[in-house]
GROMACS .gro file of C-alpha atoms in nm:
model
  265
    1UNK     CA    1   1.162   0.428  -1.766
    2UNK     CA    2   1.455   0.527  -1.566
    3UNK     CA    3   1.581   0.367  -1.245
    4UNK     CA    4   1.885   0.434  -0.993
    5UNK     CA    5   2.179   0.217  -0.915
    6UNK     CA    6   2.109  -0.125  -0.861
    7UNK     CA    7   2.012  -0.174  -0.480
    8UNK     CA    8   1.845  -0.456  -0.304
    9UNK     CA    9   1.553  -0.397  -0.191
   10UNK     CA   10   1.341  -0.550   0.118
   11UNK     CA   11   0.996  -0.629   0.125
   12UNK     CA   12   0.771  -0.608   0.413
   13UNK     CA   13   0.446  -0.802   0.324
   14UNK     CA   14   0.186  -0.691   0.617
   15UNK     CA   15  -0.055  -0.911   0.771
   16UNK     CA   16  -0.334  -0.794   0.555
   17UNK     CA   17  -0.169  -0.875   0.225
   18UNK     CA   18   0.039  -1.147   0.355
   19UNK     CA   19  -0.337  -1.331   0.457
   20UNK     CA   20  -0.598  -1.172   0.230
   21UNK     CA   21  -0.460  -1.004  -0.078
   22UNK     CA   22  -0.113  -1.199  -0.113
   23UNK     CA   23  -0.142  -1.068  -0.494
   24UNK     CA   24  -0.094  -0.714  -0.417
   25UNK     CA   25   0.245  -0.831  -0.260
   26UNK     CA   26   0.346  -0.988  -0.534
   27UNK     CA   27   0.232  -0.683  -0.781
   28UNK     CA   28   0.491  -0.492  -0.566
   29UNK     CA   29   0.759  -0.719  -0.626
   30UNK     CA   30   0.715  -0.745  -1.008
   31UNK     CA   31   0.701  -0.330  -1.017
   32UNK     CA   32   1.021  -0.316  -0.844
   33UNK     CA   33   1.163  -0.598  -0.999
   34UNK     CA   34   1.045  -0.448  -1.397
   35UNK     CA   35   1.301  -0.133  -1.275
   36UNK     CA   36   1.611  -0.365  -1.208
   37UNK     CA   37   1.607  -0.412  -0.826
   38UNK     CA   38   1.701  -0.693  -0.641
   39UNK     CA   39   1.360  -0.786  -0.421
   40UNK     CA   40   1.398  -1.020  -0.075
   41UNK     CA   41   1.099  -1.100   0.136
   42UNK     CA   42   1.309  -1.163   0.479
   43UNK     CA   43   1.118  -1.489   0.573
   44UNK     CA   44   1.170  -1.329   0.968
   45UNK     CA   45   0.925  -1.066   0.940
   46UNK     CA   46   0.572  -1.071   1.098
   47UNK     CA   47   0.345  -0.809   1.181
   48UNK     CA   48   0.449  -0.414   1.236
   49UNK     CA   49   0.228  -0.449   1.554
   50UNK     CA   50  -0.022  -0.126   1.493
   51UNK     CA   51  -0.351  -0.313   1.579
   52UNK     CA   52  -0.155  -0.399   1.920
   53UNK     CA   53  -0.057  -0.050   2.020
   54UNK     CA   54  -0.422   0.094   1.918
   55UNK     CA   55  -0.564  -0.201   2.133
   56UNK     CA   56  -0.365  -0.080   2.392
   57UNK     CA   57  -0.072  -0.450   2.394
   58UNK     CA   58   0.228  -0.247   2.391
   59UNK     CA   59   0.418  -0.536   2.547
   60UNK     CA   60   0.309  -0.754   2.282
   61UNK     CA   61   0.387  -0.481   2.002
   62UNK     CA   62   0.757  -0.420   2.154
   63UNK     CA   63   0.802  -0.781   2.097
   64UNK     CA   64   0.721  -0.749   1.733
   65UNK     CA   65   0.903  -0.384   1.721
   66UNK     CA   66   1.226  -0.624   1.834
   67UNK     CA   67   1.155  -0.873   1.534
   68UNK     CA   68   1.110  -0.613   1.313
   69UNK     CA   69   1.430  -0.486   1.358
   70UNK     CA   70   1.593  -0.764   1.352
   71UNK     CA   71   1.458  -0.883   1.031
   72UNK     CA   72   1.531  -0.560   0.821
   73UNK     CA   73   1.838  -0.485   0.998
   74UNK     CA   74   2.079  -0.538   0.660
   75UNK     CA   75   1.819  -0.423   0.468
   76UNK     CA   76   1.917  -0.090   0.224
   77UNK     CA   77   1.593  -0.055   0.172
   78UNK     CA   78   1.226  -0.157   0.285
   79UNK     CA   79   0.938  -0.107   0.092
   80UNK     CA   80   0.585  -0.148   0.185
   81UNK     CA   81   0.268  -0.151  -0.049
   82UNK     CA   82   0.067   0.018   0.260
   83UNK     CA   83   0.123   0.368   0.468
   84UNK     CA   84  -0.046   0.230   0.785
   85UNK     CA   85   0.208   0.014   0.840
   86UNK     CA   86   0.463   0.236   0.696
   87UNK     CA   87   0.337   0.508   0.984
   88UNK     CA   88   0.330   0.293   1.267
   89UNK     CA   89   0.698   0.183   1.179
   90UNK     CA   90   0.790   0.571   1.162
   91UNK     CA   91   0.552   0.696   1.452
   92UNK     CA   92   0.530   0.398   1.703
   93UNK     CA   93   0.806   0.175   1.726
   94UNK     CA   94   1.061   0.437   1.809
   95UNK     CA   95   0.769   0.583   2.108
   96UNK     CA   96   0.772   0.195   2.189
   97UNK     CA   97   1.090   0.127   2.247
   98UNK     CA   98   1.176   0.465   2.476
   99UNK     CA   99   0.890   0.372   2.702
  100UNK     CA  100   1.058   0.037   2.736
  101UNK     CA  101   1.355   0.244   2.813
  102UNK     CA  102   1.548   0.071   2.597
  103UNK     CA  103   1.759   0.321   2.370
  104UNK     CA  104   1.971   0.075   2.193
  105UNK     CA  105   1.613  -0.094   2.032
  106UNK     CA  106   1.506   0.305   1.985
  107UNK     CA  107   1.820   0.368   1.768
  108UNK     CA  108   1.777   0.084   1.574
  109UNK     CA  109   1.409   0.131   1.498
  110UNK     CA  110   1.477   0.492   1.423
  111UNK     CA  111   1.740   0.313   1.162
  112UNK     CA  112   1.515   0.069   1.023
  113UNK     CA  113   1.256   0.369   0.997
  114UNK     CA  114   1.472   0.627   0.775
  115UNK     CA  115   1.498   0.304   0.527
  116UNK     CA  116   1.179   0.201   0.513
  117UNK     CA  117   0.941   0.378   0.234
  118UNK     CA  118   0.606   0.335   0.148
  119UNK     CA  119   0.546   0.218  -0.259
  120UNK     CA  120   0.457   0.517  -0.401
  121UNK     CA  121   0.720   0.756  -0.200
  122UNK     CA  122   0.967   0.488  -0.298
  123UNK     CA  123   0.906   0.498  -0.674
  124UNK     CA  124   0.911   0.913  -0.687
  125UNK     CA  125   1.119   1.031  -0.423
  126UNK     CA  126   1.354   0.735  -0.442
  127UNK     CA  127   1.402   0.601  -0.755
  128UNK     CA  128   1.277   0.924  -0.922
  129UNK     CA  129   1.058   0.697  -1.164
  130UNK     CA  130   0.678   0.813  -1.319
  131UNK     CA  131   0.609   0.603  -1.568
  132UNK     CA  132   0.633   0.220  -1.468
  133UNK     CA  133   0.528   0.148  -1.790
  134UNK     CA  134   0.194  -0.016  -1.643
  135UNK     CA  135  -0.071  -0.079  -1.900
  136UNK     CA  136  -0.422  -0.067  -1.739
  137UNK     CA  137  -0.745   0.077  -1.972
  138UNK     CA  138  -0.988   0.111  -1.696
  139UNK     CA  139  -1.187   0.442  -1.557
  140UNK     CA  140  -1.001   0.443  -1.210
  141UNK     CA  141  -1.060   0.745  -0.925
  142UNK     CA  142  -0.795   0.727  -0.617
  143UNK     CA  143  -0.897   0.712  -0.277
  144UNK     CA  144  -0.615   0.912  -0.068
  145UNK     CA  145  -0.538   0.642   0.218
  146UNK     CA  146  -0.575   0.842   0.563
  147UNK     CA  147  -0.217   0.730   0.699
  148UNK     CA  148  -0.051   0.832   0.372
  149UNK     CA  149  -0.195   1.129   0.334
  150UNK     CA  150  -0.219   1.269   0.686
  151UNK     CA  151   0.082   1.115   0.881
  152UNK     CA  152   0.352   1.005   0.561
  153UNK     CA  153   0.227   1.302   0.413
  154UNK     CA  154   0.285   1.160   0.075
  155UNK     CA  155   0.063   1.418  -0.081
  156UNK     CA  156  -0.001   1.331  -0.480
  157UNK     CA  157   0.296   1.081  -0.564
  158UNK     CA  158   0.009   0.782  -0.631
  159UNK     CA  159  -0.176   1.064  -0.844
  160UNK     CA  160   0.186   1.164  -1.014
  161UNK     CA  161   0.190   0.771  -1.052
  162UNK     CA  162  -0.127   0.721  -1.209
  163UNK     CA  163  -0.141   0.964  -1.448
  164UNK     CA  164   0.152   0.776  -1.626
  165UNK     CA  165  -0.046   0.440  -1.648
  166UNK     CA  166  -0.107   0.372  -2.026
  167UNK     CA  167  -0.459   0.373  -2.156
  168UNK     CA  168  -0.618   0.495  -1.769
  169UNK     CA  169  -0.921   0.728  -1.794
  170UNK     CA  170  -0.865   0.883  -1.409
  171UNK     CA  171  -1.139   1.069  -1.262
  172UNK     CA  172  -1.119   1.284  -0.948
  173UNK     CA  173  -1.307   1.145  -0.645
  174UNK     CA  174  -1.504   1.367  -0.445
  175UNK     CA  175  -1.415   1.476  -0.097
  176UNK     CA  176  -1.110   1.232  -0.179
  177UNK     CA  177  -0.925   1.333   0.189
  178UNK     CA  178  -1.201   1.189   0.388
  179UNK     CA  179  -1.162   0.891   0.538
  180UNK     CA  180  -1.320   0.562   0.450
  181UNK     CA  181  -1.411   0.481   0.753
  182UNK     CA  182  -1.180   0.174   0.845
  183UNK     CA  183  -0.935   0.274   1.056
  184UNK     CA  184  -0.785  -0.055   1.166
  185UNK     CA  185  -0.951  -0.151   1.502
  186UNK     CA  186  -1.234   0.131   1.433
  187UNK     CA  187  -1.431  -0.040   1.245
  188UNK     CA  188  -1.490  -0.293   1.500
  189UNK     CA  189  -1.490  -0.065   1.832
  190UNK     CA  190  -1.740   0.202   1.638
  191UNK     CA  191  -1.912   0.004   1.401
  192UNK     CA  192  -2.183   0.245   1.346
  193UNK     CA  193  -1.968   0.550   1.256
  194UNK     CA  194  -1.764   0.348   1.028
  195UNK     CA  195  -2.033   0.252   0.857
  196UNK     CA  196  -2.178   0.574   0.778
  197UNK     CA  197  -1.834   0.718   0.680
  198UNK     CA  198  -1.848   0.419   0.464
  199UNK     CA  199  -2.162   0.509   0.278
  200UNK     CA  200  -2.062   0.882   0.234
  201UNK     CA  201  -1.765   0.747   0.047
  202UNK     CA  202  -1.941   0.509  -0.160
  203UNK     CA  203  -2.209   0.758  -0.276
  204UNK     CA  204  -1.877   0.952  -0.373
  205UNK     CA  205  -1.734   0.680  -0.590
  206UNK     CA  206  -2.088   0.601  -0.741
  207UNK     CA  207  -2.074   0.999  -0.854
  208UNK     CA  208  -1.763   0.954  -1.063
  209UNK     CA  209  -1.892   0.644  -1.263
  210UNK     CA  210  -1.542   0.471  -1.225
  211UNK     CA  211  -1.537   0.133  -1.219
  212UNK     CA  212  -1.219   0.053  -1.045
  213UNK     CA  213  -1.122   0.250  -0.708
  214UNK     CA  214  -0.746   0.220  -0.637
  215UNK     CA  215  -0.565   0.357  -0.273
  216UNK     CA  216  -0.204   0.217  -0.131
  217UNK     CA  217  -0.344   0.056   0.192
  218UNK     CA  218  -0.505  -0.301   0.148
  219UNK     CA  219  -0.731  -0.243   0.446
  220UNK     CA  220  -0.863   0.087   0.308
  221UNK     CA  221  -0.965  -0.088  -0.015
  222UNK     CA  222  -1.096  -0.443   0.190
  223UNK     CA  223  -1.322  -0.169   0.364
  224UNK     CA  224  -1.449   0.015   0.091
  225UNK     CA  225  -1.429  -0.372  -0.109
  226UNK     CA  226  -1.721  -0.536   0.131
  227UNK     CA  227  -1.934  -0.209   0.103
  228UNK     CA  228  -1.920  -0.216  -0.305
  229UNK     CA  229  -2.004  -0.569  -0.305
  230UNK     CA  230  -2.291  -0.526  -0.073
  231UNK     CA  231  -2.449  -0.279  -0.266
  232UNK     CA  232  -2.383  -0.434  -0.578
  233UNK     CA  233  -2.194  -0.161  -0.701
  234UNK     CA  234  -2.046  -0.144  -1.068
  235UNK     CA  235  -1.699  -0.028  -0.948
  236UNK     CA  236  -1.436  -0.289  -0.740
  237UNK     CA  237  -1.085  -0.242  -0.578
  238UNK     CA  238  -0.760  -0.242  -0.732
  239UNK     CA  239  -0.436  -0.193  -0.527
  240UNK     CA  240  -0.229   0.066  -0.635
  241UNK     CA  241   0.047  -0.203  -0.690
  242UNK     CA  242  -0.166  -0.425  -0.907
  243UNK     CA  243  -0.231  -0.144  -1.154
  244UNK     CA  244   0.123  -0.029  -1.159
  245UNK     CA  245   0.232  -0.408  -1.241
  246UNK     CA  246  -0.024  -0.427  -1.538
  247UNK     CA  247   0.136  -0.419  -1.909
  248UNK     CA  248   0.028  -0.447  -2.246
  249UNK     CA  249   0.228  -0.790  -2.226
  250UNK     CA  250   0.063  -0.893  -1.881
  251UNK     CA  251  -0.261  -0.750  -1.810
  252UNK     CA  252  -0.465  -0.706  -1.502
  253UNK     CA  253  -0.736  -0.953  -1.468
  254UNK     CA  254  -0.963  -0.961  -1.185
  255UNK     CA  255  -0.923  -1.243  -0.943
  256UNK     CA  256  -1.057  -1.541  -1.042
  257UNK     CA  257  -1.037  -1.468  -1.381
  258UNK     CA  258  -0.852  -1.708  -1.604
  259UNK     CA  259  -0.514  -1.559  -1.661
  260UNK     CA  260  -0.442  -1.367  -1.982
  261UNK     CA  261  -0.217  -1.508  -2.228
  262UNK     CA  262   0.101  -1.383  -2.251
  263UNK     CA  263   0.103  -1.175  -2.559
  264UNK     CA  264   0.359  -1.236  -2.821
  265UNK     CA  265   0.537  -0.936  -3.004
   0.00000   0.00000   0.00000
């Protein structure tokens, strides 16, 4: 493992993982913190305020553009374990805060936005890291997160990632571009078309016998989550960040699960 000059880094949780998967936050921390950087959470932050532009609130998202700034203002860096919100930080708070017609808040957001990474673009294009040295013996196949893929355009750095993991048996995943049908608001607004979309990519994972599908976006994987546990599937979800933290030392252990011993050398 290599890693650049010390730097401090900033977290920014998201609502998702900050209420729902609060593990896969601190996964991201302990990969970060395993290459020598300095993590802070900035206690300030809230939420990036994507479901409130797609719902059509953009005074309520400016208000949360403004905190956003102000939060991560000092920060070097800001790394998120999701490309949604990573996107709508790049793509909507700028658009946000020139509709406001304030250009002051615009400049700053474009600031905050040049510093702010998602994990996986952070590790490779950043830090120039591969191998984590994450330990995780499982048959995993990658679900390319819609946001990363299409707006980040992050192309195969979680693949590049992956492929480093120690003792990982990774499988392709067919039609692994397609969207799982979440979407953020989408899934609520078209419940019917998400739902198929869901199914098409379930049948996909069921094809490649894995038993743990891994993406960068919490919401992608709570999505495709309820429909494996509907259907009683064989395979569950594993953030990106939790398989990256896994060692030989600390293993992953699904939640629940009485933790592993630490293992002595």
């Amino acid at each position: 493992m290599s890693a650049p000059s010390p730097v401090r880094v900033a977290l920014f949780v998201t609502c998702l993982v900050d209420g729902l998967v609060p593990r896969v936050g601190a996964a991201t921390v302990a990969v970060l913190e395993r290459l020598g950087l300095d993590v802070a959470v900035p206690r300030r932050q809230t939420c990036c305020g994507q479901l409130h532009v797609n719902s059509g609130y953009p005074d309520q998202a400016l208000a949360l553009v403004r905190n956003h700034v102000a939060a991560f203002a000092d920060a070097e860096a800001i790394v998120v374990a999701s490309g949604s919100c990573v996107a709508a930080i790049r793509h909507q708070h700028v658009e946000l805060a020139r509709a406001a017609g304030d250009e002051g808040l615009a400049a700053a957001a474009a600031a905050v936005a040049a510093r702010t990474y998602e994990l996986s673009e952070f590790l490779v294009d950043v830090c120039g890291v591969l191998d984590v040295g994450a330990w995780f013996p499982h048959r995993v196949t990658l679900h390319q997160a819609c946001h990363a893929l299409r707006l980040l355009r992050t192309g195969d750095r979680a693949r590049r990632l992956l492929d480093r993991v120690e003792g990982i048996e990774l499988v392709d995943l067919p039609d692994a571009d397609s969207c799982c049908g979440f979407g953020g608001t989408f899934a609520l607004k078209n419940a019917s078309v998400s739902a198929a979309m869901l199914a098409d990519k379930l049948r996909a994972v069921d094809a490649t016998g894995a038993t743990v599908v891994t993406a960068g976006d919490a919401s992608c994987l709570t999505h495709l989550g309820g429909g494996l546990s509907r259907a009683a599937a064989g395979a569950r979800t594993v953030h990106l960040a939790e398989i990256l933290a896994a060692t030989r030392d600390r293993p992953w252990a699904p939640p629940g699960a009485p933790p592993h011993p630490r293992r002595r050398p």
